[in-house]
mmCIF file with all atom_site columns, C-alpha atoms in Angstrom:
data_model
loop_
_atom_site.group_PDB
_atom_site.id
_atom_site.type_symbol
_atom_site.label_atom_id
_atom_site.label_alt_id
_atom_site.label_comp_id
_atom_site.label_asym_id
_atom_site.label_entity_id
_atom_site.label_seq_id
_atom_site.pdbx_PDB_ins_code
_atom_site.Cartn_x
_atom_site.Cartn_y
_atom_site.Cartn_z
_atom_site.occupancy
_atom_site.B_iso_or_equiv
_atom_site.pdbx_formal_charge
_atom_site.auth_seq_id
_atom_site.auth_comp_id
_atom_site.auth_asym_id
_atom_site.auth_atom_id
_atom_site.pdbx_PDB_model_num
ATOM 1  C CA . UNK A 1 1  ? 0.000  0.000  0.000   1.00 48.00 ? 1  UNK A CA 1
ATOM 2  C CA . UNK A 1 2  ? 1.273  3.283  -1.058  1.00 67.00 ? 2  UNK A CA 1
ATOM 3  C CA . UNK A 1 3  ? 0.759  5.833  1.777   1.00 86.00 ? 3  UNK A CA 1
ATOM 4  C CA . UNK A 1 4  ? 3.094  8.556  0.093   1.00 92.00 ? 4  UNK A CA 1
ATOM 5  C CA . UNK A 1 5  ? 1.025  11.742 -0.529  1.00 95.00 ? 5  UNK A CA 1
ATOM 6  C CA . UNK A 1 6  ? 1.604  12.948 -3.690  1.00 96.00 ? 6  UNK A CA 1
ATOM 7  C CA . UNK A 1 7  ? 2.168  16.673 -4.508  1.00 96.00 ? 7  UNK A CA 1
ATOM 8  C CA . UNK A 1 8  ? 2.412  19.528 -6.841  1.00 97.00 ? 8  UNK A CA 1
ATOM 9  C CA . UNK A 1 9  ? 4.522  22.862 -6.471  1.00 96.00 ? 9  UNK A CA 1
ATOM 10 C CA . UNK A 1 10 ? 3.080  25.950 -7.838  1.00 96.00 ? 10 UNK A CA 1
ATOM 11 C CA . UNK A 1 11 ? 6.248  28.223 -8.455  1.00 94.00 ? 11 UNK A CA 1
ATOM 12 C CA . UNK A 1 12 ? 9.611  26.729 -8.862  1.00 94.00 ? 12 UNK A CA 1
ATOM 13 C CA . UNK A 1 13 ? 11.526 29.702 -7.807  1.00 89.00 ? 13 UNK A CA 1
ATOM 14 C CA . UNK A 1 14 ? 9.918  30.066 -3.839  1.00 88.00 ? 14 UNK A CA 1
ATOM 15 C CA . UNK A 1 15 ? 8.860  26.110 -4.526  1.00 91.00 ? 15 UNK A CA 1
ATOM 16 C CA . UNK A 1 16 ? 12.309 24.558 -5.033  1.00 90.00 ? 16 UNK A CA 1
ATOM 17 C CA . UNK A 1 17 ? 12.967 23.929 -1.774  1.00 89.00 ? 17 UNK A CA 1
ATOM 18 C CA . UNK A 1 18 ? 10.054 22.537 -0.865  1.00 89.00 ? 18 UNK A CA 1
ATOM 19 C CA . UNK A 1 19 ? 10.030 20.245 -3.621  1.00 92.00 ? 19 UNK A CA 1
ATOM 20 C CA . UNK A 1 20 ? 13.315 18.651 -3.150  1.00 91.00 ? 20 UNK A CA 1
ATOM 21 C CA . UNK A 1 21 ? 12.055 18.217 0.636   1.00 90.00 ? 21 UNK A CA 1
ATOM 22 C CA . UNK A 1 22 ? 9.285  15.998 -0.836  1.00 90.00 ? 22 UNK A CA 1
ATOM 23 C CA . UNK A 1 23 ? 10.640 12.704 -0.497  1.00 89.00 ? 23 UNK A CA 1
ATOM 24 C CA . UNK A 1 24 ? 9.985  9.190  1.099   1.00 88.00 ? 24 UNK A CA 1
ATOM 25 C CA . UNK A 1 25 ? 10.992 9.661  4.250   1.00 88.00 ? 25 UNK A CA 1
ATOM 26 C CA . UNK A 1 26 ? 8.542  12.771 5.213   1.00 91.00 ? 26 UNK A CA 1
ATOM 27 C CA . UNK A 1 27 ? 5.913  10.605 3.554   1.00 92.00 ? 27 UNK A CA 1
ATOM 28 C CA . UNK A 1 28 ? 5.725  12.851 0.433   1.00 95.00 ? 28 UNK A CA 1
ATOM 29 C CA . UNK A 1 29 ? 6.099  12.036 -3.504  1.00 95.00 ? 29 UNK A CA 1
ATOM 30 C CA . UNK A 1 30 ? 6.740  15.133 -5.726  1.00 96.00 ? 30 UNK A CA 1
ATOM 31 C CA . UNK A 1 31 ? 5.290  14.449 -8.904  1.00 97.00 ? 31 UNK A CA 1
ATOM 32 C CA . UNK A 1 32 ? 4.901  17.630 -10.872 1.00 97.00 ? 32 UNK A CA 1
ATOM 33 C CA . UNK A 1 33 ? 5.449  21.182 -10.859 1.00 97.00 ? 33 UNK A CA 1
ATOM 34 C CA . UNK A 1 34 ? 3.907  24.532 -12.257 1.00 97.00 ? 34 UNK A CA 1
ATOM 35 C CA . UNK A 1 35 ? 5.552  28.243 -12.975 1.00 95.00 ? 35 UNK A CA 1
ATOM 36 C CA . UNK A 1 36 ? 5.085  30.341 -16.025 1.00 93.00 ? 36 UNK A CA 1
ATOM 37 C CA . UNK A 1 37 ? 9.145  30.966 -16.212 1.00 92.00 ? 37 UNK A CA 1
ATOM 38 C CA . UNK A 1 38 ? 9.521  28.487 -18.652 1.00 94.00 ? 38 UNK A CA 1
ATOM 39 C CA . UNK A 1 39 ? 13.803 28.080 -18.239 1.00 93.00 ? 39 UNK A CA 1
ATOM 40 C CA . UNK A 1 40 ? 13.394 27.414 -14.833 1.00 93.00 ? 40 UNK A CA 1
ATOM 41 C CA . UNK A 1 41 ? 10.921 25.123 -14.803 1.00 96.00 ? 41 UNK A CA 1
ATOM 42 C CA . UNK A 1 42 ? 12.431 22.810 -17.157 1.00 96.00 ? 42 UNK A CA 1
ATOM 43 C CA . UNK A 1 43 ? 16.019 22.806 -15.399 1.00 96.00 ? 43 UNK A CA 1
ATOM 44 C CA . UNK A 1 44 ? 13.802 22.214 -12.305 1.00 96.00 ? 44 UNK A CA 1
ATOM 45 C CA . UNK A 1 45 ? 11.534 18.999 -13.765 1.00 96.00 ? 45 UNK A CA 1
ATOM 46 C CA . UNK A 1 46 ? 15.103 17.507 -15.430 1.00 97.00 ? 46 UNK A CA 1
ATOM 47 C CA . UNK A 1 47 ? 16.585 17.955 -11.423 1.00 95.00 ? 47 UNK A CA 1
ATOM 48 C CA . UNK A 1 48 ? 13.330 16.593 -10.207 1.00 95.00 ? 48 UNK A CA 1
ATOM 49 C CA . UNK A 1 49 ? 12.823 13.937 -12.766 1.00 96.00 ? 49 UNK A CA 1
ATOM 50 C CA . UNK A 1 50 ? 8.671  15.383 -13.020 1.00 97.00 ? 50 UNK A CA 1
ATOM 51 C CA . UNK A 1 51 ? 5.639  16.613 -14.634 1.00 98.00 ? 51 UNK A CA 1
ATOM 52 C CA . UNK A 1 52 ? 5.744  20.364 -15.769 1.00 98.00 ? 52 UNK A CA 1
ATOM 53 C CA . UNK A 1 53 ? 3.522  22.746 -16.680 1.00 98.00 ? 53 UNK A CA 1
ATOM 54 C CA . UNK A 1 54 ? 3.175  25.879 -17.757 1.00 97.00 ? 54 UNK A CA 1
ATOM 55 C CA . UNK A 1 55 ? -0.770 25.965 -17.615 1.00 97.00 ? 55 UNK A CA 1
ATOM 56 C CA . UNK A 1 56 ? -2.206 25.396 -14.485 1.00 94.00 ? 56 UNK A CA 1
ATOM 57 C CA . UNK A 1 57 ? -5.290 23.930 -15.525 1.00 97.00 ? 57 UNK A CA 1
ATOM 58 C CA . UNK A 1 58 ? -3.907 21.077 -17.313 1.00 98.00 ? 58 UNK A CA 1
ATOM 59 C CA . UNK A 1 59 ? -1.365 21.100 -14.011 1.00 98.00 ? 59 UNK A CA 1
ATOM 60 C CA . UNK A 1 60 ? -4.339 20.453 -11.713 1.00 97.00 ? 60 UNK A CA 1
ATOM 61 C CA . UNK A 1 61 ? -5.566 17.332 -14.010 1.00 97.00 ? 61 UNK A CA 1
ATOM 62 C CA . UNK A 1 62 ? -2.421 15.771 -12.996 1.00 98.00 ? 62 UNK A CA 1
ATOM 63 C CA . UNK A 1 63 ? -2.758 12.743 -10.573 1.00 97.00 ? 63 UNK A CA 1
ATOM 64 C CA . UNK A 1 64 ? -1.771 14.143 -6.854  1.00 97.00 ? 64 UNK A CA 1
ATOM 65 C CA . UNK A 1 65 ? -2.730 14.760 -3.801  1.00 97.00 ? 65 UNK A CA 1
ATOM 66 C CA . UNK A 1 66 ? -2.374 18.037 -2.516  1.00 96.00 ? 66 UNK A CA 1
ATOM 67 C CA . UNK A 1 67 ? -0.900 21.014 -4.166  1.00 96.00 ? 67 UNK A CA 1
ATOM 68 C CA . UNK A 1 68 ? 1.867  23.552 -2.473  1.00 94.00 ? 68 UNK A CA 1
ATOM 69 C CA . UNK A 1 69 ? 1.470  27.109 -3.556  1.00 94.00 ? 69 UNK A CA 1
ATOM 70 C CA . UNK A 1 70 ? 4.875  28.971 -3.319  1.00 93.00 ? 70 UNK A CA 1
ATOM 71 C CA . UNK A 1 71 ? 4.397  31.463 -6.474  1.00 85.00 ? 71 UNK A CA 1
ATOM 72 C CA . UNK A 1 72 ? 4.287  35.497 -6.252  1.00 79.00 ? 72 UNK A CA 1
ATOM 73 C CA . UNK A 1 73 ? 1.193  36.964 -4.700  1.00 72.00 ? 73 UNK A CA 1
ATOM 74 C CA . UNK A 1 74 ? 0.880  38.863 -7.642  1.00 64.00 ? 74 UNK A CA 1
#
């Protein structure tokens, strides 16, 4: 049984630290993430080995969990 919960990051600037805190042993599975800055967010999936996106509609289709909102207020 796979009790891992399985989460998104909204903003891979704020989110990256969060995301590589996402692991196994806190219970956690990262398994996509979501920003508009498009460099970033690729170098940060390749690190991650994830899901991006760039829209956040088709991000919230993804299978997971819970999300984790770390983008700009703005």
């Amino acid at each position: 049984m796979n009790d891992r919960i399985r989460v998104g990051v909204i903003g891979v600037g704020r989110g990256r630290s969060f995301a590589g805190g996402a692991t196994e042993a806190v219970g956690m599975e990262l398994v996509a993430l979501c920003d508009r800055w498009e460099d970033n967010l690729t170098e940060a999936g390749d690190r991650f080995g994830v899901a991006t996106y760039t829209d956040y509609d088709a991000f919230l289709e993804h299978d997971m969990d819970a999300v984790v909102l770390a983008n700009y207020f703005h």
